[in-house]
Coordinates of C-alpha atoms and ligand atoms in Angstrom, one line a residue:
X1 CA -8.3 -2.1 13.8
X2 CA -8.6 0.6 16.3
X3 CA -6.1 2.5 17.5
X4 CA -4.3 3.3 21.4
X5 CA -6.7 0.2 22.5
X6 CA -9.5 2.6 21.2
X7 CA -12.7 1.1 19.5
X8 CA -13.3 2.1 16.4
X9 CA -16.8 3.0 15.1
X10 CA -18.3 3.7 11.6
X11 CA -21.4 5.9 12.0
X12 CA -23.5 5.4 9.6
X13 CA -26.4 8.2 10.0
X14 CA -27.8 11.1 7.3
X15 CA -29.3 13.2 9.8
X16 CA -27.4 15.5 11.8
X17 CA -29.4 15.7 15.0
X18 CA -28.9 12.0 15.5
X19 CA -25.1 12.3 14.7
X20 CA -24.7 14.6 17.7
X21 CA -26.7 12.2 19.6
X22 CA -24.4 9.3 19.1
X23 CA -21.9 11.5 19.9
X24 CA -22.8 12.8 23.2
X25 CA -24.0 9.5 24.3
X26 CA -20.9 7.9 23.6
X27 CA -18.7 11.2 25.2
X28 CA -18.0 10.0 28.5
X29 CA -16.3 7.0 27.4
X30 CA -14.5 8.8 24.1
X31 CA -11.4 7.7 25.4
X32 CA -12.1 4.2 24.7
X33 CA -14.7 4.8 21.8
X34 CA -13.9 6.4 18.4
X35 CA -15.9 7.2 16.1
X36 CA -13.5 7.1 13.2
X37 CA -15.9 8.2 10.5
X38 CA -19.0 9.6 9.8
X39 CA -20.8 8.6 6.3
X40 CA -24.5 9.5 5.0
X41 CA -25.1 6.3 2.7
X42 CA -24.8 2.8 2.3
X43 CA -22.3 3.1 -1.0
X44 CA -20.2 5.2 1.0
X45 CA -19.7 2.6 4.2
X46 CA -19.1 -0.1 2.1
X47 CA -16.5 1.8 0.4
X48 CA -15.2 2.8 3.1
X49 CA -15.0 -0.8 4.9
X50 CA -13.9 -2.5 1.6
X51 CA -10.7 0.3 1.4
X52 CA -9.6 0.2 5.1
X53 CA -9.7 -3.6 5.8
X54 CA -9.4 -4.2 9.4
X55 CA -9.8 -0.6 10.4
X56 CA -13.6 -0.5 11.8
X57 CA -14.6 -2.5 14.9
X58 CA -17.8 -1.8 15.3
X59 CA -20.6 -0.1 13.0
X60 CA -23.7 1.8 14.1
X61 CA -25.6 1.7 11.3
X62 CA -29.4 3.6 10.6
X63 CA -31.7 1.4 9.3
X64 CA -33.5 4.5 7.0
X65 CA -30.7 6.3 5.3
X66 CA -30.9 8.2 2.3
X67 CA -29.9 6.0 -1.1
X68 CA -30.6 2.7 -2.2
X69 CA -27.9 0.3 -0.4
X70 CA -29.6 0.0 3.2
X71 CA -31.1 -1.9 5.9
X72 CA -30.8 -6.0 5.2
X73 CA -28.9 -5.7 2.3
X74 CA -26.3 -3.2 3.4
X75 CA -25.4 -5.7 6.5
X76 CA -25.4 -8.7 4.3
X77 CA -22.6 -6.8 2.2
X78 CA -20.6 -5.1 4.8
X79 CA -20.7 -9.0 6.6
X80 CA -19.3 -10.5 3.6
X81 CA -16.6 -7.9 3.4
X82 CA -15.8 -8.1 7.2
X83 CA -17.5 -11.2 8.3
X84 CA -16.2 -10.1 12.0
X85 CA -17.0 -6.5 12.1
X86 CA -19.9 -6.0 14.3
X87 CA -23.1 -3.8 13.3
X88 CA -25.2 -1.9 15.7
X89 CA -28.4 -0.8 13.9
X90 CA -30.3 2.4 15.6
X91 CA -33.9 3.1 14.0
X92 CA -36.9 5.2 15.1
X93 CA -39.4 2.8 12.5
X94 CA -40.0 1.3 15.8
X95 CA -40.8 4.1 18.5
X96 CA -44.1 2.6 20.2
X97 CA -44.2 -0.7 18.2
X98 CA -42.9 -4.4 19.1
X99 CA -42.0 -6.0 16.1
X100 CA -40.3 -9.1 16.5
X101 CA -40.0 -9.9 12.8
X102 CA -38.2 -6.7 12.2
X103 CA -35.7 -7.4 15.2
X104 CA -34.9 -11.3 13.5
X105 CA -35.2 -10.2 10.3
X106 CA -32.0 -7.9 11.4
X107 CA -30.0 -10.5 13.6
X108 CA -30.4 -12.9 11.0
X109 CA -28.9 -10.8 8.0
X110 CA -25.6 -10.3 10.6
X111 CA -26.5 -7.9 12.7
X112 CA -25.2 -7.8 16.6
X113 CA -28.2 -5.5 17.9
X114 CA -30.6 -3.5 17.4
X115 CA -32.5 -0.5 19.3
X116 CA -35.1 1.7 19.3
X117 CA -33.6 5.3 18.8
X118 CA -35.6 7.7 21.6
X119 CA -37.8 10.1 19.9
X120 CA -36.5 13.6 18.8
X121 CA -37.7 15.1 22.3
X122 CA -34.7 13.5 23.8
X123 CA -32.1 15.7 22.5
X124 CA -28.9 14.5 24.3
X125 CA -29.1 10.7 23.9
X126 CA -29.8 8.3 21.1
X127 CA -30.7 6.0 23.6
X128 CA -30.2 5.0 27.3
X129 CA -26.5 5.4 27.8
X130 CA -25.5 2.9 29.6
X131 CA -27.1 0.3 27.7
X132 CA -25.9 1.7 24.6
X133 CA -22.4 1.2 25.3
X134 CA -22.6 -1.9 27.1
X135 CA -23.7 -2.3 23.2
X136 CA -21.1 -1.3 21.8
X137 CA -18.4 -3.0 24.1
X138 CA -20.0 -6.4 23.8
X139 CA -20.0 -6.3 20.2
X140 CA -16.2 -5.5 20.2
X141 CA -15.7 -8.4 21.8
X142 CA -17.3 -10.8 19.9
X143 CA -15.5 -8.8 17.3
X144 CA -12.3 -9.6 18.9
X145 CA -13.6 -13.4 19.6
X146 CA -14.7 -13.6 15.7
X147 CA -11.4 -11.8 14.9
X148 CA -9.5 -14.5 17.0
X149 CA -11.8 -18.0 15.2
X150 CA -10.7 -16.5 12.2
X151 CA -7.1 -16.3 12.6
X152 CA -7.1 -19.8 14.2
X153 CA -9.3 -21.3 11.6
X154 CA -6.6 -19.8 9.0
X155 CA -3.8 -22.1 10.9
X156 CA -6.0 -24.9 10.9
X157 CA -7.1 -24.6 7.5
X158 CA -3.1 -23.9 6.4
X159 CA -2.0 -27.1 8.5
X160 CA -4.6 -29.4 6.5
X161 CA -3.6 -28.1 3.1
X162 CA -0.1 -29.0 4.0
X163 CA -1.2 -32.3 5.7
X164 CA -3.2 -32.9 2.2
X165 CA -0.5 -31.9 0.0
X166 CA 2.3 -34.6 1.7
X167 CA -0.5 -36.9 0.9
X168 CA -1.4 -36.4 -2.7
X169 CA -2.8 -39.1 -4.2
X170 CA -0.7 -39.9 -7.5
X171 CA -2.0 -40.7 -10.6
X172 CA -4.0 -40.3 -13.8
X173 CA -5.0 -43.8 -15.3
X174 CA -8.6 -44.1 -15.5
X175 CA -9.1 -46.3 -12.4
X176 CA -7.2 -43.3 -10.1
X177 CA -9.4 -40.7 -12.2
X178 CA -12.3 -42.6 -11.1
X179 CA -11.0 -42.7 -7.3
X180 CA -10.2 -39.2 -7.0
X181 CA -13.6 -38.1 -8.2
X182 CA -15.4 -40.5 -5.3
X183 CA -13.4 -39.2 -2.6
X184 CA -14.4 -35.7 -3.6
X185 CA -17.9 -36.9 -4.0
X186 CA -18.3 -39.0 -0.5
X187 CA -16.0 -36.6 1.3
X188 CA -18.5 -34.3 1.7
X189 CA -21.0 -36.8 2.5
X190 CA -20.8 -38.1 6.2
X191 CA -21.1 -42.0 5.4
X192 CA -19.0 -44.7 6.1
X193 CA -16.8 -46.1 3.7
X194 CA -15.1 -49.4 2.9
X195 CA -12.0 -49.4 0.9
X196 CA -11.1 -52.7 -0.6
X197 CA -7.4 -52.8 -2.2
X198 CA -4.6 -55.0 -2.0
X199 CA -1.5 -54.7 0.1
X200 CA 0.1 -51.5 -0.5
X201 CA -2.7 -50.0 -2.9
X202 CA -3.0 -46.7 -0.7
X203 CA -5.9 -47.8 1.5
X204 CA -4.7 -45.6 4.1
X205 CA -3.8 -43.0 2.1
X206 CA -7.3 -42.6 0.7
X207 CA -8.6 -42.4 4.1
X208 CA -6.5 -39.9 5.0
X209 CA -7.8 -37.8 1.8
X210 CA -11.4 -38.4 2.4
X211 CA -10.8 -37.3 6.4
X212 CA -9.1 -34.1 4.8
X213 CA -11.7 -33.2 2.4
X214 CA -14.6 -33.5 4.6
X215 CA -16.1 -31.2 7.4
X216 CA -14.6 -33.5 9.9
X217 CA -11.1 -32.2 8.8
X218 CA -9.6 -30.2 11.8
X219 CA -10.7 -33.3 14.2
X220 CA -8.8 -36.3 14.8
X221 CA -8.0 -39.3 12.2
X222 CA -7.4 -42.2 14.5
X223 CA -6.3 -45.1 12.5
X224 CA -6.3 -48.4 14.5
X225 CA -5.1 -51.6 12.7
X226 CA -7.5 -54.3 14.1
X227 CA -5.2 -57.0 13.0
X228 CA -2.5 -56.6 14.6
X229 CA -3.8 -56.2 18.0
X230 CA -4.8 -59.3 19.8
X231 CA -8.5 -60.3 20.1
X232 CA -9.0 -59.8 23.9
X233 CA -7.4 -56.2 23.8
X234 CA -9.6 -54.9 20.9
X235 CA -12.1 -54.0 22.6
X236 CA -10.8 -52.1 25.1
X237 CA -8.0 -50.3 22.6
X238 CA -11.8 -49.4 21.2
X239 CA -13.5 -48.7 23.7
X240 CA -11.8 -48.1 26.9
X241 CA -12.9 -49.2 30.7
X242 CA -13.5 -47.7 33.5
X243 CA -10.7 -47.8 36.6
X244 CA -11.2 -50.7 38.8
X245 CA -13.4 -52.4 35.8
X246 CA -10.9 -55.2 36.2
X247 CA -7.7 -56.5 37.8
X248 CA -5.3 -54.1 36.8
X249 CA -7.1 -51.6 36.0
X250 CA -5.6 -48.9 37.8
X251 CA -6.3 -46.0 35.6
X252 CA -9.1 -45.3 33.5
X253 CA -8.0 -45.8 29.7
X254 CA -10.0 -44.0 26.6
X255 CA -11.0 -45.9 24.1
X256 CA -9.8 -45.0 20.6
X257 CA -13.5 -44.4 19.8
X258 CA -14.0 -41.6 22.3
X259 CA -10.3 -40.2 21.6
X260 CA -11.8 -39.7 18.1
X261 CA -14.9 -37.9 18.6
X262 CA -16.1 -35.9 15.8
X263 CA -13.5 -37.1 14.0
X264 CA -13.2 -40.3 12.0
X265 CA -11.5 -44.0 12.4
X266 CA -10.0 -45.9 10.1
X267 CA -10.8 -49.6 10.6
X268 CA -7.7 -51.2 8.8
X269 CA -7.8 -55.0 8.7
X270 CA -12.1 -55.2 9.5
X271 CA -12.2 -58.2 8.9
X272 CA -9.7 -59.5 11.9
X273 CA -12.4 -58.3 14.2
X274 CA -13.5 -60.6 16.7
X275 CA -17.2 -61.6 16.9
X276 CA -18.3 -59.8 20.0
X277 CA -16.4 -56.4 18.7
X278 CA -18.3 -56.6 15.7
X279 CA -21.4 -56.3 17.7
X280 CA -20.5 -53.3 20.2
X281 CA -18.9 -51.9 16.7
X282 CA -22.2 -52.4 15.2
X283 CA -24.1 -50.7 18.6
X284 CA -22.0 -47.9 18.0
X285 CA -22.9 -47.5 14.2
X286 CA -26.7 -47.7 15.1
X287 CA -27.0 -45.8 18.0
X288 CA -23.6 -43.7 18.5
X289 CA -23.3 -45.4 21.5
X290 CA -20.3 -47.1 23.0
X291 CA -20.2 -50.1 26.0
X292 CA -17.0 -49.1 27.8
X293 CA -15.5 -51.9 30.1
X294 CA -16.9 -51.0 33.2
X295 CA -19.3 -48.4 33.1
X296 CA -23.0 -49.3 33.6
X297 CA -24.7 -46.5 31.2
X298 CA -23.1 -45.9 27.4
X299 CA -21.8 -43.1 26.0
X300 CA -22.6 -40.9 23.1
X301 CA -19.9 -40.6 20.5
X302 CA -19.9 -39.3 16.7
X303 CA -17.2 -40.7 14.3
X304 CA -17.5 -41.4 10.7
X305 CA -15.8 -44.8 10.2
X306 CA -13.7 -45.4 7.4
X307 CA -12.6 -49.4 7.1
X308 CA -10.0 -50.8 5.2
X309 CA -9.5 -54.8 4.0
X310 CA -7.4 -56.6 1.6
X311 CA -9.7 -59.8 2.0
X312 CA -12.8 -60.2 -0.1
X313 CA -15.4 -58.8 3.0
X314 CA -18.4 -60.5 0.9
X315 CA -16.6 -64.0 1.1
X316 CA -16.4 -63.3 4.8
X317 CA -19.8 -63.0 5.1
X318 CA -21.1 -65.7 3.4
X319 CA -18.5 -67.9 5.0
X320 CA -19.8 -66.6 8.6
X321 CA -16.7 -65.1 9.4
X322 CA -17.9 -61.5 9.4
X323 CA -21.2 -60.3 10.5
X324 CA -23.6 -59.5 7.5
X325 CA -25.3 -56.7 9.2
X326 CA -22.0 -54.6 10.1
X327 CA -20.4 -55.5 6.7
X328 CA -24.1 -53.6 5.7
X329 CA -23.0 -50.7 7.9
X330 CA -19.6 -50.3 7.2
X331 CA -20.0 -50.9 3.3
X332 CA -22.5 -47.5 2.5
X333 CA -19.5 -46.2 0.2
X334 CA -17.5 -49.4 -1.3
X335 CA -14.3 -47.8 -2.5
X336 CA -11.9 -50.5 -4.9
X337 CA -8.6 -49.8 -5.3
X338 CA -7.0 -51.5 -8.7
X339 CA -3.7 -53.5 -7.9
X340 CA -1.0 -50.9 -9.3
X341 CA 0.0 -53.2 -12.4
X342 CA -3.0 -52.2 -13.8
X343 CA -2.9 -48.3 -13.8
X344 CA -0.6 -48.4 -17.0
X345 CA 1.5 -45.1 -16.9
X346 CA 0.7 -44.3 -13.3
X347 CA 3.5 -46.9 -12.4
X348 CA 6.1 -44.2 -14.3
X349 CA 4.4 -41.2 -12.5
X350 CA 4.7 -42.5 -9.1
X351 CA 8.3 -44.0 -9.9
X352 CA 9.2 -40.1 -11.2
X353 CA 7.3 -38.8 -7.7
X354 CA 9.0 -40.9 -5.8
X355 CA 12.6 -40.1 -7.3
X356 CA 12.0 -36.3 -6.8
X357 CA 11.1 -36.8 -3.3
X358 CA 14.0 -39.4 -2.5
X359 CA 16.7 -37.4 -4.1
X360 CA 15.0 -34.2 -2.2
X361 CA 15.4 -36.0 1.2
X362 CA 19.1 -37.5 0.3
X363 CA 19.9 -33.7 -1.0
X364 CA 21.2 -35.2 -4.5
X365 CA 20.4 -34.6 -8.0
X366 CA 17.8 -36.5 -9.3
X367 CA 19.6 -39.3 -11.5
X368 CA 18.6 -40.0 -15.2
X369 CA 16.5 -43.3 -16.0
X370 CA 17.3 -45.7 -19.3
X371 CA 13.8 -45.8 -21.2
X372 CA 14.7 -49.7 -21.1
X373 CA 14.9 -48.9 -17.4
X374 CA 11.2 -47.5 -17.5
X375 CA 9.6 -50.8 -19.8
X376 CA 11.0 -53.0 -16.8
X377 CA 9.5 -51.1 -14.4
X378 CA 6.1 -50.6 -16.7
X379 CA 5.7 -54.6 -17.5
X380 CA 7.1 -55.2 -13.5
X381 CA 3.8 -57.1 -11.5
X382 CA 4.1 -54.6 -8.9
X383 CA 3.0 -58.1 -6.1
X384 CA 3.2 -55.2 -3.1
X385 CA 2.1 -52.4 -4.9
X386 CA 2.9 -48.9 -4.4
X387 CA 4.5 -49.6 -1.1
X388 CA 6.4 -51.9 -3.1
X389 CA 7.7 -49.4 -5.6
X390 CA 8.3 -46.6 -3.3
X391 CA 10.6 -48.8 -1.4
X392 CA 12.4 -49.6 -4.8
X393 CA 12.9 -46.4 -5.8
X394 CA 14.1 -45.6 -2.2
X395 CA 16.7 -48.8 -2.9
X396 CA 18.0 -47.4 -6.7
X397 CA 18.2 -43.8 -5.1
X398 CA 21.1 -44.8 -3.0
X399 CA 22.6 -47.0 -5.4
X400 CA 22.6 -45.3 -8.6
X401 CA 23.7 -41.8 -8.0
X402 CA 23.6 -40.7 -11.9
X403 CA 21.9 -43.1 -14.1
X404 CA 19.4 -45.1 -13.5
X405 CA 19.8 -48.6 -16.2
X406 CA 18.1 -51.8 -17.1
X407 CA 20.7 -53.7 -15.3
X408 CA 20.2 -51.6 -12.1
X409 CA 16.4 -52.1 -12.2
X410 CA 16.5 -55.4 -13.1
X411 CA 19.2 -57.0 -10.3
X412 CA 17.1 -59.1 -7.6
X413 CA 18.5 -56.9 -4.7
X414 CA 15.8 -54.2 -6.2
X415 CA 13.0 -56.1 -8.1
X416 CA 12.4 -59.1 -5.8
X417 CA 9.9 -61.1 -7.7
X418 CA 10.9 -62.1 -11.2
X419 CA 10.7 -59.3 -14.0
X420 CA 8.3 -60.4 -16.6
X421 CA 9.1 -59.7 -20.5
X422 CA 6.0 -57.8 -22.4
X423 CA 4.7 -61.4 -23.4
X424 CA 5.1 -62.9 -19.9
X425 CA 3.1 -59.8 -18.1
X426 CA 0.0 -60.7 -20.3
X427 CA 0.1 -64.1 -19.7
X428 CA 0.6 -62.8 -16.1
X429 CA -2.2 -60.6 -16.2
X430 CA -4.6 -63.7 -17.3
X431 CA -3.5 -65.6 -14.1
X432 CA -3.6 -63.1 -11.7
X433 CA 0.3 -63.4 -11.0
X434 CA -0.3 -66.9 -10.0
X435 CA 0.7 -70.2 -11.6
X436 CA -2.2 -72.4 -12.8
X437 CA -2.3 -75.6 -13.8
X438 CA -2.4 -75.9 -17.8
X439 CA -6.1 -76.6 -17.7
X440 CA -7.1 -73.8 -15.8
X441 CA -5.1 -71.4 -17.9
X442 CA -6.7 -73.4 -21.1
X443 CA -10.0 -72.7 -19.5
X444 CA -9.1 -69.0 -19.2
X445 CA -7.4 -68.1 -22.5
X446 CA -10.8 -70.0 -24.0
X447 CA -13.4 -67.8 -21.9
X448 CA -11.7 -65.0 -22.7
X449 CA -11.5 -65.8 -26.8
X450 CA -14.6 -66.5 -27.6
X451 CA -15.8 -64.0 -25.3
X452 CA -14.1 -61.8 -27.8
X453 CA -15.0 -63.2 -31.1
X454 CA -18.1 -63.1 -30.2
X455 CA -18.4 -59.7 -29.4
X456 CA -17.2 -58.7 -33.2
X457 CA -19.4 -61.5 -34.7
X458 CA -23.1 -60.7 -36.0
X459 CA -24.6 -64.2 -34.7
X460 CA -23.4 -67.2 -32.9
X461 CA -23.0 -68.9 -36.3
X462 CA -20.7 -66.2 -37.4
X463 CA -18.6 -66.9 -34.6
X464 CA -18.5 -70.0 -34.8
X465 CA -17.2 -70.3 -38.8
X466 CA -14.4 -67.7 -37.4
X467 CA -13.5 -70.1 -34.8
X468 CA -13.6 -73.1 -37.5
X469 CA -16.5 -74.6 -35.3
X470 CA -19.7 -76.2 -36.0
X471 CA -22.5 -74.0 -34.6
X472 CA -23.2 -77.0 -32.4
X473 CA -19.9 -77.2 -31.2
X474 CA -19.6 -74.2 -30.6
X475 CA -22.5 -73.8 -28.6
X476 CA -21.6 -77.0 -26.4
X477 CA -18.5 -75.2 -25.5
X478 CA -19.9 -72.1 -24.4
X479 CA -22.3 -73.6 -22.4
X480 CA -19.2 -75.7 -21.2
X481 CA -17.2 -72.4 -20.4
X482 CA -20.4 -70.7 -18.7
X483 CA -20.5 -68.6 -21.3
X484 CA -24.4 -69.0 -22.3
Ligands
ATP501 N1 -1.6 -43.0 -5.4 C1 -0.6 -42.8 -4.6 N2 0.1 -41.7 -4.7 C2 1.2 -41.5 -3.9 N3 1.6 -42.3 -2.9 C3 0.9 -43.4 -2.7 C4 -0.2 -43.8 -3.6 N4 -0.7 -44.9 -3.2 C5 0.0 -45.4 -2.2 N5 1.0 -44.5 -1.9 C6 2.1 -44.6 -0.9 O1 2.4 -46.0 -0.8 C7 2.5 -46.4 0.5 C8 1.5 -47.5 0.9 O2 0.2 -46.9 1.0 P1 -0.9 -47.2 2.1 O3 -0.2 -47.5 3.4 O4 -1.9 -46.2 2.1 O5 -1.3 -48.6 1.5 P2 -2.4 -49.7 2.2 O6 -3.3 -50.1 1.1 O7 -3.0 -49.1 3.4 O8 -1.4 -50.9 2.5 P3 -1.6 -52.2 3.5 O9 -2.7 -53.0 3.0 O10 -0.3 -52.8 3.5 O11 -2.0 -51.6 4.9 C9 2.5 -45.2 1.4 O12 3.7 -44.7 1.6 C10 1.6 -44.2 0.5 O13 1.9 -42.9 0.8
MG502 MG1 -2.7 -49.9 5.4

């Protein structure tokens, strides 16, 4: 960084005569210009530059020097040392000659300018004064500008990481494996995405990851919950109006689309849209336009949208509820979330992250938890998820200072639905955590069983003499079952 407001220079040059011609066209202003160092060869700049970070401003740099770091290559290194210090190059290789590919070919390896040094008959200047330091001031302050992006992309790029980090998704079952790698996958790919969970799954936590991990991360995540605003204030919570559009509107209002520009919006609840904002939601898909309330001609907006349901969209579609195109649109990326009771181990993980973080915030110790304490919790049907669990573990925090115990974990204040022995949680699993009449479950625990013995049987016949079936039965039944 230069020093007393000075700018400070790295001369590059291996002849003398051209050293002294720097100089003395620089001399009027040395107050403000210093040339801090004077180095023959490329190796010795870089050197230089990689040893005194932030010390050189700008760099006038011959293109023909001696040795074989020069030209192209030299700037491409001394820019990925420095991307911000600015390089000045001075050549005679084009006295008397235009050559516009030499001039891009510089200014596209990093370079700030170029000129043409004044042939050797000119013994006071390198080149016309003035110009030349107009040179060198303007490329200190893009330096200064560069310098100043830098330091603010920094903060930016800290203030994500932390944002990221408070939102870590938890978990290593094969399902949140799975997860985790498509977020880093379509994060990076500007598509929109439709995450399908149940309540409490992390919908909007996955958003928020994908938002963080792709190029649209230091602009604005605007979640907007579409179901629990009514139907004739969506649209213009979406999309704004203009003042006077209506009676009452006094001010203008932005739309949550336009608030979000460049950034993305997370549709939660899609399917509670009303029919005529699924079409101006579609229009904005197709053609990054949006109709605001009001105003005659549309406007241009670019968001990547994110929507979240914890209906079946496809059912909605073929029912007519939900417009087949948009569900297209919105659905490039389907994202499933699993219900929590099947992610195995995970349950224990986030019920461990949970009591660090909830004894953190109370400033306790983090209590001790029964392993009969844990099999509850593991064989538990989790009906609201990880929502569910966090607020249980927020519950058992408070109330069990020291140990954690089956008995605590059990009591109906913290587990509200029914806890399930191992035997009951498969029999759970089969019915989706509902009840089903006899039948139903008959026709289940059927499907599923000969499903399975015929997967280790050789034939159909070979199943069927494990089953104690006639072949003929036993293809009735399957054909009964929808099996074959
Ligand atoms: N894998 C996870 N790791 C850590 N925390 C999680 C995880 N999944 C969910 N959570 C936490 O659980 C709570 C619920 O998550 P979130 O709000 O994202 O769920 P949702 O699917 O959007 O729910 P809803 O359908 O009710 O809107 C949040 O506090 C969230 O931080
Ligand atoms: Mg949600």
């Amino acid at each position: 960084m230069s020093t007393n407001n000075a700018i400070s220079i790295l001369l590059v040059e291996d002849e003398d005569f051209d050293v002294a011609r720097v100089r003395n066209t620089i001399r009027l202003f040395s107050e403000r210009l210093h040339i801090a160092e004077v180095v023959s060869n490329g190796r010795a700049a870089l050197e230089l530059i990689q040893k005194k970070i932030d010390h050189y401003d700008v760099v006038i740099l011959d293109y023909q020097i001696s040795g074989g770091l020069k030209g192209e290559e030299l700037i491409r290194k001394i820019k990925d040392v420095d991307p911000c210090i600015q390089i000045i190059v001075i050549t005679k290789m084009t006295i008397n000659i235009t050559d516009y590919d030499f001039a891009n070919n510089l200014l596209k390896a990093g370079a700030f300018w170029y000129c043409t040094k004044y042939p050797g008959n000119i013994e006071e200047y390198i080149y016309q004064p003035t110009d030349f330091l107009l040179g060198i001031f303007n490329a200190y302050e893009k330096k200064k500008l560069e310098k100043h992006t830098q330091r603010a992309d920094r903060r930016l790029m800290q203030s994500v990481e932390s944002l990221l980090e408070a939102r870590r998704l938890i978990g290593d079952s094969k399902p949140m494996i799975q997860l985790k790698e498509a977020i880093e996958k379509y994060a990076k790919i500007d598509v929109n995405v439709l995450i399908s969970g149940a309540s409490g799954t992390g919908k909007e936590l996955v958003a928020w990851n994908i938002h963080l991990k792709s190029k649209r991360k230091f602009e604005k995540f605007v979640p907007i919950n579409c179901g629990s605003i009514p139907h004739e204030l969506i649209e213009s919570e979406l999309f704004g109006y203009e003042k006077g559009s209506f009676t009452g509107a006094n001010v203008p209002k932005l739309g949550l689309f336009e608030i979000a520009n460049h950034g993305t919006v997370f549709l939660d609840e899609v399917s509670e849209l009303s029919p005529s904002a699924q079409v101006k939601l579609l229009r904005v898909i197709q053609d990054g336009e949006i109709e605001k309330i009001g105003r005659t001609e549309s406007m241009s907006v670019n968001v990547r949208i994110i929507a979240a349901t914890n209906k079946n969209l496809a059912a909605d579609v073929s029912e007519g509820r939900f417009r087949e195109d948009l569900y297209f649109r919105l659905n490039i990326v389907p994202l499933d979330i699993v219900p929590l009771r099947q992610r195995g181990e995970d349950i224990l993980l986030l019920f461990d992250h949970f009591l660090e973080y909830f004894s953190n915030d109370l400033g306790v110790s983090t209590p001790s938890v029964e392993a009969k304490a844990r099999e509850i919790l593991l064989n538990y049907r989790w009906p609201g998820n990880v929502r569910e669990l966090r607020s249980v573990v927020q519950r058992l925090v408070l109330n069990c200072p020291d140990k954690i115990t089956a008995k605590d974990v059990s009591n109906p204040m913290i587990l509200h639905s029914p806890v399930l022995t191992k035997d009951m949680s498969s029999l759970d699993e089969m019915s989706g955590g509902q009840v089903l009449p006899l039948r139903d479950m008959e026709r289940i625990f059927r499907t599923r069983y000969f499903k399975y013995v015929r997967s280790i049987s050789s034939s159909d016949s070979n199943a069927a003499e494990k089953l104690g079936l006639a072949p003929s039965n036993f293809y009735r039944m399957c054909k009964e079952l929808g099996i074959k």
